[in-house]
């Protein structure tokens, strides 16, 4: 390859191609007849999820990836600081902002390649791929604030999670200073985003733990099922006005427009579950497996009558606390557990809430009594303050450093 050739130009950029051909985005809605209408309609149907041409802006009042309808894949990473140099960290957030804007638009983080003696800035595995609704959500932990000498800015409600009954946390999945949550309808797109952000920040951070995950999003309006085969996310609020009540903080300071993210890596013992009869499985949640309806009701979204649910059922215990949280969890499958020879699988539980105490109250009630504890163990944990949205011209977390 000649030195002045751009290696990524060698391949047809699918997005450019679709745009030029006028069949991307709105182009698909053009009126056509006969056989071509069939193909256009077919394409329209397929496009909904397959094409991945839909972009979600990085900028806004709130960060994307919180109330955004769930994507199919997550790549989640927790990072540790290895410098507390304020200027270096601010620069990293500035770089991440510039990269994020490009990434969610489905572009390379930087178009270069004219000097073949240098590694390309973008790692390149998404050349030709659409953005697949990529969202990037950033947050910091209480340890971040402490290390950076910003403890005076720590909101009172924001402290490390207390110990919970029955948890068996492993150091390798616990703690950490910064979280990046990348979600997309394509696994490689989500991974590429984190890979390039981490690569850019390498001089200031190291990786503590990461987790990839998946969600069964067949129809964006349908609730995905978890690996126990139950619909998971039914009780989540869906309306803007409820988002203010449940998700977004009331803060006037750097957390304005932000939300607290609780994360738990929860191992699920599928072999034990799969030996459990259907009635017991349903008693575990207090909902019917097929319809997702609460006990005594017909439809998934029918109101839950707590008195009709077993006293130790997950839904009853989670709901009776009356502290709403917003769950956005992904299943994971990490090969085989070396000690048991069973699947190493579970749920990367993620919830967003305006006050971390809501999560604490719910988990405290579940921890000791939940019938589901027979089939799960919490092995990882974290609590992060996810900043409010970024305005164009600002950088991620700017208000924290002002
Ligand atoms: C492997 C772990 C878990 C599984 C498989 C699981 C599964 C479920 C299922 C199937 C439902 C019923 C449908 C729905 O409303 O989404 C549910 C509801 C719920 N879960 Fe979990 N869950 C897990 C962990 C947790 C944790 C750690 C928390 C919080 C500490 C939690 C909080 C809730 C809440 C608040 C509800 C809704 C209750 C209501 O208001 O009806 N879950 N979960």
XYZ file of C-alpha atoms in Angstrom, residues 206-396:
191
model
C -6.127 0.605 33.682
C -8.902 -1.956 33.306
C -10.274 -3.477 36.497
C -13.034 -5.718 35.146
C -15.244 -5.973 32.144
C -18.297 -7.885 31.100
C -19.998 -8.405 27.790
C -23.652 -9.313 27.745
C -26.688 -9.838 25.591
C -30.413 -9.231 25.730
C -33.085 -10.957 23.712
C -34.448 -7.909 21.932
C -36.591 -9.345 19.175
C -39.181 -6.621 19.163
C -38.166 -3.404 20.857
C -41.559 -3.129 22.504
C -41.351 -6.603 24.071
C -39.763 -7.250 27.459
C -36.600 -9.378 27.057
C -36.396 -12.702 28.889
C -33.499 -13.501 31.219
C -31.703 -16.864 31.385
C -34.335 -18.236 33.775
C -36.743 -17.751 30.872
C -38.785 -15.010 32.611
C -39.590 -11.586 31.226
C -37.282 -9.138 32.978
C -38.023 -5.426 33.128
C -41.839 -5.500 33.157
C -42.265 -3.176 36.130
C -39.945 -0.480 34.735
C -41.480 2.957 34.254
C -41.765 4.079 30.634
C -42.980 7.685 30.726
C -40.900 10.892 30.812
C -42.635 12.199 33.934
C -41.853 8.957 35.747
C -38.216 9.159 34.683
C -37.923 12.336 36.767
C -39.506 10.584 39.713
C -37.427 7.386 39.477
C -34.214 7.941 37.502
C -32.888 11.505 37.312
C -31.428 13.133 40.423
C -32.886 16.312 41.850
C -29.349 17.721 42.192
C -28.541 21.258 41.258
C -24.799 20.547 41.222
C -22.618 18.393 38.919
C -25.107 15.511 39.106
C -27.930 17.603 37.589
C -29.597 15.470 34.916
C -27.596 12.454 36.072
C -28.464 9.166 37.705
C -26.872 6.644 40.055
C -25.994 3.275 38.540
C -25.919 0.178 40.721
C -24.262 -2.829 39.149
C -24.179 -6.417 40.375
C -22.569 -9.350 38.629
C -24.973 -12.112 39.609
C -24.078 -15.699 38.878
C -27.128 -17.824 38.006
C -26.990 -21.579 38.597
C -28.796 -22.744 35.505
C -28.356 -26.465 36.120
C -30.152 -26.212 39.484
C -32.844 -24.012 37.977
C -33.383 -26.373 35.074
C -34.088 -29.230 37.513
C -36.772 -27.135 39.243
C -40.394 -27.755 38.341
C -42.394 -25.033 36.624
C -44.582 -24.326 39.638
C -41.541 -23.712 41.823
C -39.982 -21.533 39.126
C -43.140 -19.420 38.997
C -43.356 -19.292 42.807
C -39.823 -17.882 42.817
C -41.020 -14.753 41.059
C -44.769 -14.674 41.727
C -45.332 -14.343 37.988
C -46.299 -16.859 35.304
C -43.429 -17.882 33.088
C -45.077 -17.748 29.688
C -47.222 -14.611 29.928
C -45.194 -12.767 32.553
C -48.497 -11.915 34.301
C -48.442 -11.565 38.091
C -50.143 -14.389 40.049
C -53.922 -14.192 39.838
C -53.840 -11.961 36.708
C -53.867 -12.570 32.960
C -51.543 -10.130 31.254
C -47.936 -9.105 31.764
C -48.741 -5.504 32.629
C -51.721 -6.204 34.906
C -51.369 -4.664 38.328
C -49.556 -6.789 40.913
C -51.667 -7.762 43.926
C -49.000 -8.422 46.565
C -51.332 -10.596 48.641
C -51.550 -13.108 45.796
C -47.755 -13.600 45.630
C -45.720 -15.982 47.860
C -44.177 -14.086 50.787
C -40.658 -15.049 49.725
C -41.147 -14.370 46.004
C -38.744 -12.012 44.270
C -41.392 -9.640 42.926
C -43.245 -9.369 46.216
C -40.087 -8.613 48.181
C -38.799 -6.157 45.577
C -42.115 -4.336 45.273
C -43.203 -4.129 48.904
C -40.246 -1.850 49.673
C -41.919 0.768 47.496
C -38.644 2.287 46.280
C -38.782 2.245 42.487
C -35.611 1.594 40.520
C -35.081 1.335 36.753
C -33.502 -1.945 35.634
C -31.471 -2.307 32.441
C -29.724 -5.647 32.873
C -27.971 -7.959 30.415
C -27.409 -11.711 30.516
C -23.870 -13.024 30.264
C -22.345 -16.353 29.397
C -18.644 -16.753 30.148
C -17.831 -20.347 29.299
C -17.543 -22.983 32.000
C -16.913 -22.586 35.707
C -13.601 -24.349 36.334
C -14.502 -25.665 39.773
C -18.040 -26.911 39.125
C -17.859 -27.774 35.418
C -21.159 -25.908 34.986
C -22.057 -22.907 32.862
C -20.552 -19.660 34.144
C -23.597 -17.568 33.399
C -25.696 -14.906 34.986
C -27.064 -11.439 34.924
C -25.096 -8.232 34.700
C -27.719 -6.478 36.802
C -27.757 -2.742 36.184
C -30.217 -0.341 37.727
C -30.474 3.418 37.537
C -32.101 5.434 40.289
C -32.181 9.014 41.482
C -31.133 7.959 44.974
C -28.772 5.005 45.575
C -30.651 4.293 48.782
C -33.575 2.919 46.742
C -31.329 0.154 45.423
C -29.928 -0.440 48.924
C -33.419 -0.810 50.423
C -34.602 -3.221 47.711
C -31.455 -5.349 47.825
C -31.568 -5.465 51.643
C -35.091 -6.857 51.490
C -34.151 -9.368 48.792
C -30.804 -10.388 50.271
C -32.027 -12.372 53.236
C -35.390 -13.721 52.104
C -35.611 -13.929 48.319
C -36.516 -17.441 47.150
C -34.365 -16.680 44.099
C -31.249 -16.818 46.332
C -31.360 -20.621 45.977
C -30.376 -20.142 42.348
C -28.142 -17.041 42.306
C -25.092 -15.529 44.007
C -23.930 -11.941 43.780
C -20.214 -11.949 42.958
C -19.578 -8.408 41.711
C -20.710 -4.950 42.757
C -20.355 -1.260 42.092
C -22.087 2.074 42.494
C -21.421 4.917 40.080
C -22.589 8.485 39.663
C -23.452 8.819 35.982
C -23.115 12.453 34.978
C -25.897 14.509 33.453
C -25.934 14.772 29.673
C -23.175 16.548 27.764
C -23.920 19.734 25.810
C -22.122 20.265 22.528
C -18.898 22.132 23.292
C -18.713 20.680 26.814
C -16.870 17.555 27.893
C -17.974 14.542 29.924
